[in-house]
Amino acid sequence: MPSPNSRGTSSPIALIPASPTASLFRKKSPSAMSTAASYLSAVSQADARARKLTDADSTTSTPALSLSSSVTSSSADTILNETSFHANDDGLSYPKVPPTSEQVFQTVHSEFGHCGNGSFRFNSGHQKGEPLKGVEEQEPPHFVLLTTYLSYLLLIILGHIRDFVGKRIRPAAYKHLMNQDGYMALNSDFDSFYTRRLKMRIDDCFSQPTTGVPGRTILLLDRSSPDYNLTYVPTGTRTRALNVSSYNYLGFAQGSGGCADAVEESINKYGVAACGTRLEAGSLDLHVQTEALVARFIGMEDSLISSMGFATNSTIIPALVSKGCLVISDELNHASIRFGVRLSGANVRMFKHNNMEALEQLLREVISQGQPKTHRPWKKILLIVEGLYSMEGTLVNLPVILELKKKYKFYVFIDEAHSVGALGPHGRGICDYFDINPRSVDILMGTFTKSFGAAGGYIAGNKNIIDRLRVSGHTGTYTEVMTPPVLTQIMASMASIMGVAVPQDNKSVVPAHVLAYPGPAPSTALPTWMPLVPAMIDGSDGKMRLRRLAFNARYLNRALRRLGFITFGHDDSPVVPLLLFNPGKMPVFARLMRTRATPIVVVIVAYPATSLITSRVRFCLSASHTKEDIDTLLTACDEIGDLLDLKQAIGERWPLKEIMDRAVEIVNMKEMP
């Protein structure tokens, strides 16, 4: 994002057009607008001036992003770049008509879109007592499957021909794949074939470098490849694009606002040296407070936090099960779960994804047969599932699993990396979504990298289990502890979701160790030095984020199906996979999205992350997106879908204009007709 001091560019992406007149909000000192209060004051002043330039009847919601291209700039992004208002601004990162002074917001427009329409809200939750109805997965027409297989076959044949000819014409280019001086090649020719001959063709769709905050928009570092994606050269320009590729579910990935102020205060308190590097050993008061707050947020007795989400699974599972135990795993569980199970030495059996009938049949078999060869009873049986599957967008059928748990007596471990904070009317995850007591589940695992805008992970459960894991789990003994800024971000974001119970008239609040799930956090559970704005204390900020995310997820899921696309997942999932199938359509879809007048950054997922023929694009939604942003995305999907012949779903289709006009009705329908 260019700074107001940028010169020498006329690109339309520039947020503040080059002007000889100095901006009133130009940053004069490093301490300017360092708090949310000062930022809101500046916005209020800008709002007052804007009222003189705009019509009173103008909408207060965020307009779609304006025409964008690349811009050369070396300065860092600042809040002030976007609080300056000019009558001729293009509105890319600040609305042409800023929000009214009555509309409270705590961050810049590019990070969190401003939406004052209360109709664009929804409460996430499942009707208790009703069965979970997933969306029926549709098979594409036979000609789509046939052309997909033929495309891969053609790529494989051409790849082998190129390798055969290349090894004889340019042997130096294949030196790393051949034996030399008695040494075996470090890379296997066969194993690296897919990477060299298939993935490299579309490598520009992956690992796109970015900078700044991955909020509602994201800033891409433009690059080009002179050698067909073998290497990349930065062009020196940057492009701001609509971001539907980050797991920023609640929009807490912000460079300003209440959480950022709290993190800044933690740096002032603990010092830059302690915050800049991870601590080798030991715990601070913040670690104890964070674990207590996490347990209260989840609804468990105790919790254990880890500095890395992947390591939380891979180091804790071996402490729960060992040789003579059985792990029953969903076939689409995350790689961290699979890795942890391998390290444990336990036997593992998989069942078809989210298929409760297959799970019960497997339970009957393993219980009746016992351990292999000896047929002795299993020491313990641990079922591991995910709350929300990030590749499929499906939710675990928790009510049925708990019924099976009562019947067959096994332990349940739920990975809530993507569901905690993103599901449920209170944002407490899959148990909250189904209105189930979280203590019905034995182990709840989650990460802070998605909904909370931080890093690391946690394990929550019975206090006896957690105490045992502190000793036997590698994540507590052999890993580095989390730094104060990360811990502060976790606590501040959780406090924003929960709200804070402040004592009144010297009356005491509920003690921190007493559970009041899913109630507010007692003020005694938070550091006394942590600054929190009123919207975080009363919980209105978190509630607004949860309801905006629920609306966005439900709207996009249902709208794409009404347009005729084949998608996976449940309506309330913030991860929306749209099936592309053909390998040639993956790069074209991503490139067309990125080169639109309003650039859009998407996630392309292909083999081996999915099966060979179910390549897809994943849209990752956030509370920071507005209804207009979703409309922009739908417009792009509608046009590109027609171009690439992606609308292969069976069922009633609606025109795009009708979908946009009836968005609120579509979201609030109990079931789509």
XYZ file of C-alpha atoms in Angstrom:
673
model
C 0.000 0.000 0.000
C 1.538 3.318 -0.965
C 2.119 6.020 1.570
C 0.967 9.622 1.160
C 4.592 10.505 0.490
C 4.813 8.260 -2.579
C 5.648 10.087 -5.798
C 6.206 9.280 -9.397
C 3.139 7.097 -10.023
C -0.241 7.664 -11.579
C -1.550 4.154 -10.978
C -5.247 3.985 -9.990
C -4.416 1.656 -7.104
C -2.757 4.495 -5.207
C -4.816 5.073 -2.099
C -3.875 8.741 -1.776
C -3.380 10.411 -5.152
C -0.187 12.384 -5.531
C -1.000 15.964 -4.708
C 1.055 19.080 -3.991
C -1.308 19.822 -1.100
C -0.224 18.221 2.170
C -2.782 15.954 3.797
C -4.209 17.147 7.093
C -3.699 13.647 8.519
C -0.131 13.202 7.328
C 1.911 11.491 9.984
C 4.061 14.006 11.835
C 5.520 11.849 14.593
C 5.793 8.156 15.445
C 3.345 8.584 18.302
C 0.526 9.988 16.186
C -2.722 8.006 16.414
C -1.156 5.223 18.428
C -4.420 4.250 20.127
C -7.903 3.311 19.024
C -9.303 6.403 20.726
C -7.086 8.763 18.738
C -7.921 6.899 15.551
C -11.667 7.188 16.174
C -11.232 10.886 16.876
C -9.476 11.359 13.535
C -12.211 9.454 11.726
C -14.856 11.572 13.398
C -13.179 14.713 12.086
C -12.870 13.212 8.599
C -16.514 12.240 8.777
C -17.568 15.780 9.588
C -15.672 17.142 6.582
C -16.981 14.375 4.334
C -20.582 15.253 5.152
C -20.055 18.589 3.434
C -18.890 16.836 0.271
C -21.423 14.029 0.008
C -25.165 13.542 -0.094
C -26.931 12.719 3.130
C -28.774 9.815 1.495
C -25.616 7.919 0.515
C -25.183 4.415 1.793
C -22.949 3.687 4.757
C -21.903 0.243 3.650
C -18.669 -0.473 1.883
C -18.639 -0.005 -1.886
C -17.007 -2.560 -4.083
C -13.290 -2.123 -4.610
C -12.524 0.236 -7.419
C -10.334 -0.335 -10.446
C -6.913 -1.506 -9.381
C -3.512 -2.149 -10.874
C 0.034 -2.104 -9.632
C 1.884 0.674 -7.865
C 5.490 1.197 -6.999
C 6.083 2.118 -3.402
C 8.699 1.394 -0.791
C 7.055 2.933 2.246
C 5.161 0.987 4.874
C 1.400 0.983 5.293
C 0.019 3.250 7.998
C -3.398 4.026 9.379
C -2.998 7.607 8.236
C -2.779 6.588 4.598
C -6.423 5.632 4.752
C -7.888 8.161 7.143
C -7.126 11.014 4.763
C -10.181 11.820 2.690
C -10.257 13.526 -0.682
C -13.275 14.146 -2.860
C -11.486 12.535 -5.818
C -10.210 9.411 -4.033
C -10.926 6.140 -5.847
C -12.259 4.421 -2.715
C -10.038 1.356 -2.936
C -9.080 1.304 0.705
C -11.452 3.874 2.138
C -15.115 4.340 1.231
C -16.001 7.276 -0.952
C -18.624 7.989 1.668
C -17.054 7.168 5.050
C -19.159 5.639 7.829
C -21.214 8.002 9.925
C -19.837 9.122 13.255
C -22.488 6.983 15.003
C -21.051 3.871 13.384
C -18.202 2.632 15.551
C -15.311 0.886 13.875
C -11.774 0.266 15.031
C -9.608 -0.312 12.007
C -8.900 0.906 8.515
C -11.192 0.066 5.658
C -8.759 -2.189 3.802
C -8.381 -4.389 6.903
C -12.007 -4.533 8.010
C -14.794 -3.395 5.700
C -17.378 -1.050 7.183
C -20.951 -2.297 6.971
C -23.702 -0.492 8.844
C -26.611 -2.548 7.484
C -27.903 -4.691 10.336
C -29.717 -6.974 7.876
C -26.395 -8.432 6.775
C -26.058 -10.445 9.980
C -26.874 -14.024 10.938
C -26.560 -16.243 14.011
C -24.596 -19.437 13.391
C -26.075 -22.508 15.033
C -27.825 -25.831 14.519
C -31.427 -26.462 15.546
C -31.203 -28.842 18.484
C -32.859 -32.201 17.930
C -32.767 -32.013 14.148
C -30.380 -34.226 12.152
C -27.415 -32.546 10.495
C -28.183 -32.281 6.806
C -25.173 -31.842 4.610
C -25.258 -30.697 1.032
C -25.448 -33.646 -1.314
C -22.202 -33.914 -3.240
C -22.894 -33.944 -6.952
C -20.882 -35.829 -9.526
C -19.886 -33.880 -12.645
C -21.011 -35.032 -16.084
C -19.081 -37.930 -17.574
C -17.463 -35.744 -20.226
C -15.914 -33.573 -17.473
C -14.387 -36.631 -15.803
C -13.221 -37.999 -19.148
C -11.513 -34.765 -20.212
C -9.939 -34.441 -16.760
C -8.348 -37.889 -16.963
C -7.256 -37.254 -20.565
C -5.666 -33.952 -19.530
C -3.560 -35.645 -16.853
C -2.650 -38.436 -19.281
C -1.513 -35.904 -21.888
C 0.554 -34.002 -19.303
C 2.243 -37.210 -18.145
C 3.075 -38.311 -21.704
C 4.486 -34.900 -22.651
C 6.451 -34.794 -19.396
C 8.147 -38.125 -20.068
C 8.935 -37.100 -23.647
C 10.528 -33.857 -22.424
C 12.560 -35.763 -19.826
C 13.739 -38.332 -22.388
C 14.856 -35.683 -24.864
C 16.163 -33.262 -22.226
C 18.468 -35.780 -20.539
C 20.253 -36.270 -23.869
C 20.275 -32.697 -25.162
C 20.764 -30.828 -21.840
C 22.231 -33.297 -19.329
C 23.407 -30.470 -17.050
C 19.773 -29.539 -16.320
C 19.172 -33.092 -15.008
C 22.386 -33.392 -13.042
C 20.591 -33.381 -9.677
C 18.508 -36.409 -10.731
C 21.387 -38.645 -11.840
C 24.121 -40.637 -10.051
C 27.455 -38.817 -9.860
C 30.905 -39.938 -8.693
C 29.458 -42.953 -6.912
C 26.824 -40.915 -5.054
C 23.125 -41.539 -5.421
C 20.974 -38.643 -6.584
C 19.521 -36.614 -3.743
C 16.213 -36.220 -5.578
C 14.282 -39.118 -7.024
C 13.491 -38.734 -10.708
C 10.204 -40.619 -10.282
C 9.089 -38.872 -7.080
C 9.771 -35.369 -8.396
C 8.070 -35.946 -11.764
C 4.739 -34.471 -10.628
C 6.446 -31.361 -9.250
C 8.609 -30.832 -12.331
C 6.140 -31.586 -15.091
C 2.690 -30.816 -13.707
C 2.860 -28.460 -10.741
C 5.532 -26.204 -12.237
C 3.222 -25.331 -15.121
C 0.836 -23.640 -12.679
C 3.321 -22.662 -9.974
C 2.426 -18.965 -10.292
C -0.915 -19.861 -8.638
C 0.841 -20.949 -5.451
C 3.049 -19.213 -2.875
C 2.249 -15.700 -4.060
C 4.379 -13.329 -1.925
C 2.448 -10.732 0.038
C 3.132 -7.969 2.512
C 1.163 -6.134 5.168
C -1.957 -7.272 6.988
C -3.980 -10.149 5.429
C -7.322 -8.511 6.153
C -10.241 -7.745 3.885
C -7.696 -6.868 1.212
C -4.116 -8.014 0.789
C -1.086 -6.458 -0.888
C 0.612 -8.673 -3.477
C 4.279 -8.340 -4.390
C 4.172 -8.601 -8.167
C 6.581 -10.974 -9.892
C 7.308 -12.403 -13.320
C 9.051 -15.537 -14.563
C 11.476 -15.475 -17.508
C 11.919 -19.283 -17.506
C 8.422 -20.762 -17.341
C 7.981 -20.702 -13.552
C 11.412 -22.140 -12.752
C 12.446 -18.888 -11.074
C 10.660 -15.611 -10.319
C 11.823 -12.018 -10.558
C 10.099 -9.284 -8.519
C 8.851 -6.418 -10.658
C 9.061 -3.864 -7.861
C 5.329 -3.138 -7.971
C 2.535 -4.105 -5.614
C -1.150 -4.829 -6.210
C -3.909 -4.543 -3.653
C -6.552 -7.231 -4.099
C -9.681 -8.517 -2.415
C -8.511 -11.286 -0.097
C -10.517 -14.529 0.055
C -7.467 -16.688 0.709
C -6.680 -16.195 4.423
C -8.008 -17.988 7.508
C -8.788 -14.627 9.083
C -12.290 -15.754 10.010
C -13.179 -13.041 12.528
C -11.009 -10.305 11.040
C -8.697 -10.045 14.063
C -5.657 -9.884 11.758
C -5.480 -6.119 12.064
C -2.710 -3.570 12.279
C -4.834 -1.232 14.387
C -7.700 -1.395 16.832
C -8.269 -2.722 20.328
C -6.202 -5.911 19.974
C -3.304 -4.041 18.375
C -3.321 -1.522 21.229
C -3.190 -4.342 23.772
C -0.280 -6.000 21.939
C 1.598 -2.695 21.833
C 1.097 -2.287 25.566
C 2.497 -5.795 26.166
C 5.659 -4.835 24.275
C 6.008 -1.738 26.429
C 5.558 -3.808 29.581
C 7.735 -6.832 28.815
C 10.302 -5.124 26.630
C 11.279 -5.539 23.005
C 13.947 -8.155 23.826
C 11.457 -10.507 25.492
C 8.852 -9.994 22.773
C 11.086 -10.186 19.730
C 12.312 -13.745 20.298
C 10.717 -16.869 21.674
C 11.635 -17.736 25.230
C 13.822 -20.832 25.547
C 12.269 -22.032 28.803
C 10.010 -21.036 31.645
C 6.634 -19.364 31.861
C 5.412 -15.843 32.472
C 2.287 -14.756 34.280
C 0.720 -14.316 30.840
C 1.066 -18.027 30.065
C -0.878 -18.997 33.181
C -3.546 -16.357 32.501
C -3.869 -17.365 28.846
C -4.316 -21.053 29.639
C -6.979 -20.223 32.226
C -8.817 -17.941 29.790
C -8.635 -20.521 26.978
C -10.112 -23.200 29.258
C -12.907 -20.831 30.222
C -13.546 -19.875 26.587
C -13.687 -23.521 25.479
C -15.695 -24.646 28.497
C -13.173 -27.136 29.869
C -11.453 -27.499 33.241
C -7.945 -26.740 32.023
C -5.889 -26.172 28.907
C -2.320 -26.422 27.666
C -1.019 -24.004 25.022
C 1.664 -24.663 22.437
C 3.723 -22.341 20.256
C 2.790 -24.182 17.042
C -0.516 -25.550 15.856
C 0.896 -28.463 13.851
C 3.071 -29.505 16.794
C 0.065 -29.470 19.114
C -1.366 -32.515 17.360
C 1.874 -34.244 16.425
C 3.337 -34.054 19.966
C 0.199 -34.523 22.090
C -1.332 -37.559 20.353
C 1.708 -39.759 21.205
C 1.150 -38.832 24.858
C -2.472 -39.982 24.697
C -2.107 -43.328 22.902
C 0.673 -45.863 22.420
C 1.239 -49.459 21.365
C -1.798 -51.589 22.157
C -4.183 -48.650 21.615
C -6.396 -48.008 18.603
C -6.938 -44.696 16.835
C -10.011 -44.412 14.616
C -9.450 -41.536 12.218
C -11.571 -39.823 9.580
C -10.007 -40.413 6.168
C -9.708 -36.649 5.560
C -8.051 -35.716 8.853
C -5.222 -33.172 8.760
C -1.605 -34.182 8.188
C -0.662 -33.169 11.743
C -3.078 -35.797 13.098
C -1.707 -38.484 10.802
C 1.846 -37.614 11.777
C 1.023 -37.715 15.496
C -0.641 -41.109 15.163
C 2.411 -42.529 13.372
C 4.696 -41.272 16.147
C 2.478 -42.831 18.820
C 2.921 -46.415 17.634
C -0.801 -47.083 18.042
C -2.825 -49.035 15.503
C -4.956 -46.887 13.250
C -8.137 -47.571 11.285
C -9.825 -45.057 9.026
C -13.482 -44.644 8.120
C -15.163 -42.928 5.202
C -15.351 -39.177 5.619
C -18.164 -38.121 7.949
C -20.028 -41.390 7.340
C -21.592 -42.374 10.652
C -22.836 -45.747 9.382
C -19.319 -46.692 8.295
C -17.994 -45.528 11.661
C -20.406 -47.711 13.619
C -19.613 -50.761 11.492
C -15.913 -50.179 12.102
C -16.480 -49.819 15.860
C -18.302 -53.123 15.992
C -15.529 -54.835 14.077
C -12.571 -53.514 16.078
C -14.248 -54.067 19.454
C -15.256 -57.628 18.657
C -11.915 -58.592 17.078
C -9.571 -56.803 19.473
C -5.858 -56.416 18.778
C -4.326 -58.060 15.701
C -3.003 -61.635 16.166
C -3.581 -61.782 19.940
C -7.203 -60.555 19.858
C -6.725 -59.028 23.281
C -8.944 -56.047 24.145
C -7.589 -52.665 23.147
C -5.990 -50.652 25.944
C -8.049 -47.698 24.763
C -9.861 -46.556 21.629
C -9.510 -42.910 20.572
C -11.685 -41.423 17.844
C -10.098 -38.380 16.158
C -12.188 -36.082 13.958
C -12.178 -32.417 12.956
C -14.871 -29.907 13.803
C -14.657 -28.238 10.377
C -12.742 -29.872 7.538
C -10.828 -27.124 5.775
C -10.588 -28.860 2.390
C -14.224 -29.938 2.226
C -16.082 -27.297 4.254
C -18.002 -30.068 6.046
C -18.928 -30.151 9.738
C -18.531 -33.217 11.936
C -21.803 -34.865 12.941
C -21.088 -34.426 16.636
C -24.515 -35.410 18.053
C -24.324 -38.836 16.394
C -20.702 -39.346 17.472
C -21.611 -38.658 21.098
C -24.454 -41.163 20.874
C -21.996 -43.758 19.567
C -19.598 -42.796 22.369
C -22.203 -43.678 24.986
C -22.935 -46.955 23.236
C -19.396 -48.198 22.500
C -17.326 -46.469 25.218
C -14.454 -44.794 23.358
C -12.669 -41.466 23.790
C -13.293 -38.507 21.468
C -10.607 -36.069 20.277
C -11.821 -33.127 18.152
C -9.472 -30.902 16.161
C -11.137 -27.485 16.147
C -8.435 -25.586 14.279
C -11.011 -24.165 11.842
C -14.208 -24.331 13.882
C -13.283 -22.608 17.156
C -14.135 -18.928 16.919
C -15.802 -19.422 13.544
C -18.885 -21.468 14.506
C -21.618 -21.172 17.082
C -23.682 -18.212 18.322
C -20.974 -17.488 20.915
C -18.022 -18.436 18.716
C -17.010 -21.335 20.976
C -16.715 -23.902 18.188
C -18.483 -27.072 17.151
C -19.965 -27.814 20.608
C -21.435 -24.322 20.714
C -22.795 -24.772 17.183
C -24.728 -27.898 18.218
C -25.524 -26.540 21.717
C -23.695 -29.446 23.349
C -21.850 -29.374 26.658
C -18.154 -29.291 25.682
C -17.313 -31.585 28.594
C -19.117 -34.364 26.737
C -15.963 -34.465 24.598
C -12.734 -35.783 26.128
C -10.165 -33.650 24.267
C -10.696 -30.405 22.348
C -7.766 -29.160 20.317
C -7.557 -25.908 18.394
C -5.238 -23.268 16.993
C -4.919 -19.519 17.425
C -3.760 -18.908 13.851
C -7.214 -18.670 12.301
C -10.027 -16.951 14.170
C -7.817 -15.212 16.747
C -5.189 -13.697 14.460
C -2.301 -15.047 16.552
C -0.098 -18.164 16.528
C 0.119 -21.520 18.274
C -2.437 -24.030 19.492
C -4.063 -25.478 22.592
C -5.329 -28.712 24.127
C -8.304 -28.468 26.506
C -9.835 -31.155 28.654
C -10.124 -32.613 32.121
C -7.579 -31.190 34.576
C -6.104 -34.605 35.308
C -5.519 -35.208 31.603
C -3.949 -31.790 31.047
C -1.675 -32.200 34.086
C -0.501 -35.511 32.663
C 0.110 -33.963 29.234
C 2.238 -31.216 30.750
C 4.665 -33.926 31.874
C 4.455 -36.524 29.092
C 3.601 -34.364 26.095
C 6.574 -33.060 24.118
C 4.822 -29.778 23.384
C 5.179 -28.662 26.986
C 8.680 -29.889 27.719
C 10.720 -29.571 24.544
C 9.247 -26.620 22.685
C 9.748 -22.887 22.988
C 7.094 -20.942 24.823
C 4.946 -18.252 23.212
C 5.982 -14.605 23.343
C 4.022 -11.914 25.245
C 2.612 -10.177 22.115
C 1.162 -13.464 20.844
C -0.343 -14.270 24.240
C -1.799 -10.773 24.461
C -3.372 -11.069 21.020
C -5.003 -14.337 22.082
C -6.384 -12.889 25.304
C -7.577 -9.647 23.728
C -9.381 -11.380 20.853
C -11.003 -13.896 23.201
C -12.057 -11.101 25.537
C -13.618 -9.316 22.564
C -15.685 -12.417 21.740
C -16.627 -13.200 25.347
C -17.065 -9.723 26.727
C -15.726 -8.757 30.136
C -17.680 -8.776 33.405
C -16.637 -5.550 35.141
C -17.297 -5.199 38.907
C -19.878 -2.559 39.826
C -20.377 -0.890 43.201
C -17.435 -2.857 44.645
C -19.335 -6.108 44.140
C -17.168 -9.061 43.223
C -17.574 -10.861 39.919
C -17.432 -14.586 39.316
C -13.893 -15.782 40.175
C -11.685 -16.749 37.257
C -11.540 -20.403 38.312
C -15.342 -20.796 38.378
C -16.811 -21.833 35.020
C -19.718 -19.804 33.636
C -19.721 -21.136 30.061
C -20.430 -19.469 27.701
C -20.575 -16.303 29.787
C -18.232 -13.308 29.823
C -14.682 -13.366 31.084
C -14.234 -11.949 34.596
C -12.014 -8.899 34.723
C -9.788 -10.801 37.156
C -8.895 -13.253 34.371
C -7.227 -10.506 32.308
C -4.054 -8.519 32.984
C -4.759 -5.256 34.791
C -2.579 -3.348 32.324
C -4.432 -4.577 29.205
C -6.336 -1.714 27.495
C -9.753 -2.704 26.138
C -12.134 -0.427 24.267
C -15.831 -0.332 25.318
C -16.981 -2.429 22.325
C -14.676 -5.249 23.452
C -15.718 -5.030 27.101
C -19.445 -5.324 26.423
C -18.886 -8.051 23.800
C -20.576 -6.115 20.991
C -17.423 -6.168 18.865
C -17.131 -9.962 18.984
C -20.854 -10.481 18.441
C -20.764 -8.239 15.380
C -17.849 -10.201 13.942
C -19.516 -13.583 14.545
C -22.780 -12.502 12.941
C -21.081 -10.937 9.922
C -19.029 -14.075 9.326
C -22.137 -16.275 9.596
C -23.968 -14.103 7.044
C -21.060 -14.091 4.595
C -20.575 -17.864 4.808
C -24.225 -18.708 4.334
C -24.671 -16.176 1.538
C -21.709 -17.323 -0.557
C -22.406 -21.044 -0.082
C -26.009 -20.786 -1.182
C -25.405 -18.209 -3.909
C -22.759 -20.331 -5.659
C -25.093 -23.320 -5.705
C -27.902 -21.197 -7.109
C -25.551 -20.025 -9.869
C -25.007 -23.664 -10.876
C -21.566 -24.448 -9.424
C -20.678 -27.753 -7.796
C -19.506 -27.024 -4.252
C -18.783 -29.071 -1.154
C -19.543 -28.413 2.489
C -22.260 -27.098 4.775
C -24.027 -23.772 4.476
C -22.467 -22.367 7.666
C -18.878 -23.189 6.727
C -16.604 -20.146 6.178
C -14.519 -22.347 3.853
C -16.267 -22.756 0.498
C -14.711 -25.215 -2.016
C -15.763 -24.738 -5.639
C -14.894 -27.724 -7.856
C -12.800 -27.096 -10.992
C -11.891 -30.730 -11.869
C -9.780 -30.112 -14.996
C -6.093 -29.271 -14.288
C -6.056 -26.715 -17.085
C -8.825 -24.721 -15.421
C -6.922 -24.244 -12.168
C -4.340 -21.732 -13.445
C -6.822 -20.016 -15.750
C -9.304 -19.472 -12.902
C -6.644 -18.087 -10.553
C -5.099 -15.826 -13.202
C -8.441 -14.467 -14.383
C -9.352 -13.670 -10.773
C -6.044 -11.947 -10.125
C -6.128 -9.854 -13.309
C -9.672 -8.525 -13.034
C -10.358 -4.812 -12.666
C -10.867 -5.628 -9.004
C -8.144 -8.230 -8.364
C -9.216 -11.199 -6.234
C -6.769 -13.573 -4.537
C -7.989 -17.170 -4.210
C -6.553 -20.494 -3.019
C -6.104 -23.206 -5.640
C -5.968 -26.741 -4.224
C -4.798 -29.714 -6.252
C -3.376 -33.209 -5.880
C -2.001 -34.477 -3.481
C -4.001 -32.240 -1.102
C -7.135 -33.531 -2.852
C -7.869 -36.532 -5.029
C -6.592 -36.289 -8.582
C -9.899 -35.327 -10.198
C -11.362 -33.045 -7.501
C -9.093 -30.015 -7.843
C -10.811 -26.938 -6.531
C -10.649 -23.309 -5.540
C -11.260 -22.531 -1.869
C -12.858 -19.272 -0.806
C -11.945 -18.431 2.799
C -14.402 -15.888 4.153
C -13.990 -13.401 6.959
C -16.086 -11.095 9.096
C -14.037 -8.307 7.534
C -15.760 -8.858 4.176
C -18.884 -6.879 3.378
C -21.926 -7.919 1.403
C -20.580 -5.865 -1.507
C -17.322 -7.831 -1.389
C -19.258 -11.094 -1.675
C -21.204 -9.613 -4.592
C -17.911 -8.714 -6.275
C -16.712 -12.285 -5.829
C -19.994 -13.730 -7.120
C -19.854 -11.502 -10.200
C -16.345 -12.734 -10.969
C -17.324 -16.380 -10.422
C -20.402 -15.982 -12.629
C -18.399 -14.563 -15.544
C -15.439 -16.923 -15.241
C -17.769 -19.884 -14.625
C -19.480 -19.249 -17.956
C -16.129 -18.853 -19.692
C -14.675 -22.106 -18.296
C -17.946 -24.085 -18.351
C -17.877 -24.696 -14.596
C -21.626 -24.563 -13.971
C -22.343 -28.281 -14.045
C -24.589 -28.660 -10.988
C -28.084 -30.113 -11.278
C -30.946 -28.067 -9.885
C -32.729 -24.743 -10.103
C -30.603 -21.768 -11.107
C -31.170 -18.114 -10.367
C -29.786 -15.104 -12.232
C -27.023 -13.217 -10.434
C -29.066 -10.020 -10.078
C -31.872 -11.877 -8.301
C -29.400 -13.546 -5.942
C -27.871 -10.203 -4.979
C -31.256 -8.564 -4.451
C -32.570 -11.465 -2.342
C -29.374 -12.006 -0.321
C -31.005 -11.505 3.082
C -33.892 -13.795 2.162
C -31.481 -16.468 0.888
C -29.453 -16.401 4.093
C -32.470 -16.584 6.407
C -34.175 -19.452 4.584
C -34.208 -22.605 6.702
C -33.476 -24.657 3.612
C -32.973 -23.629 0.010
C -35.794 -24.890 -2.234
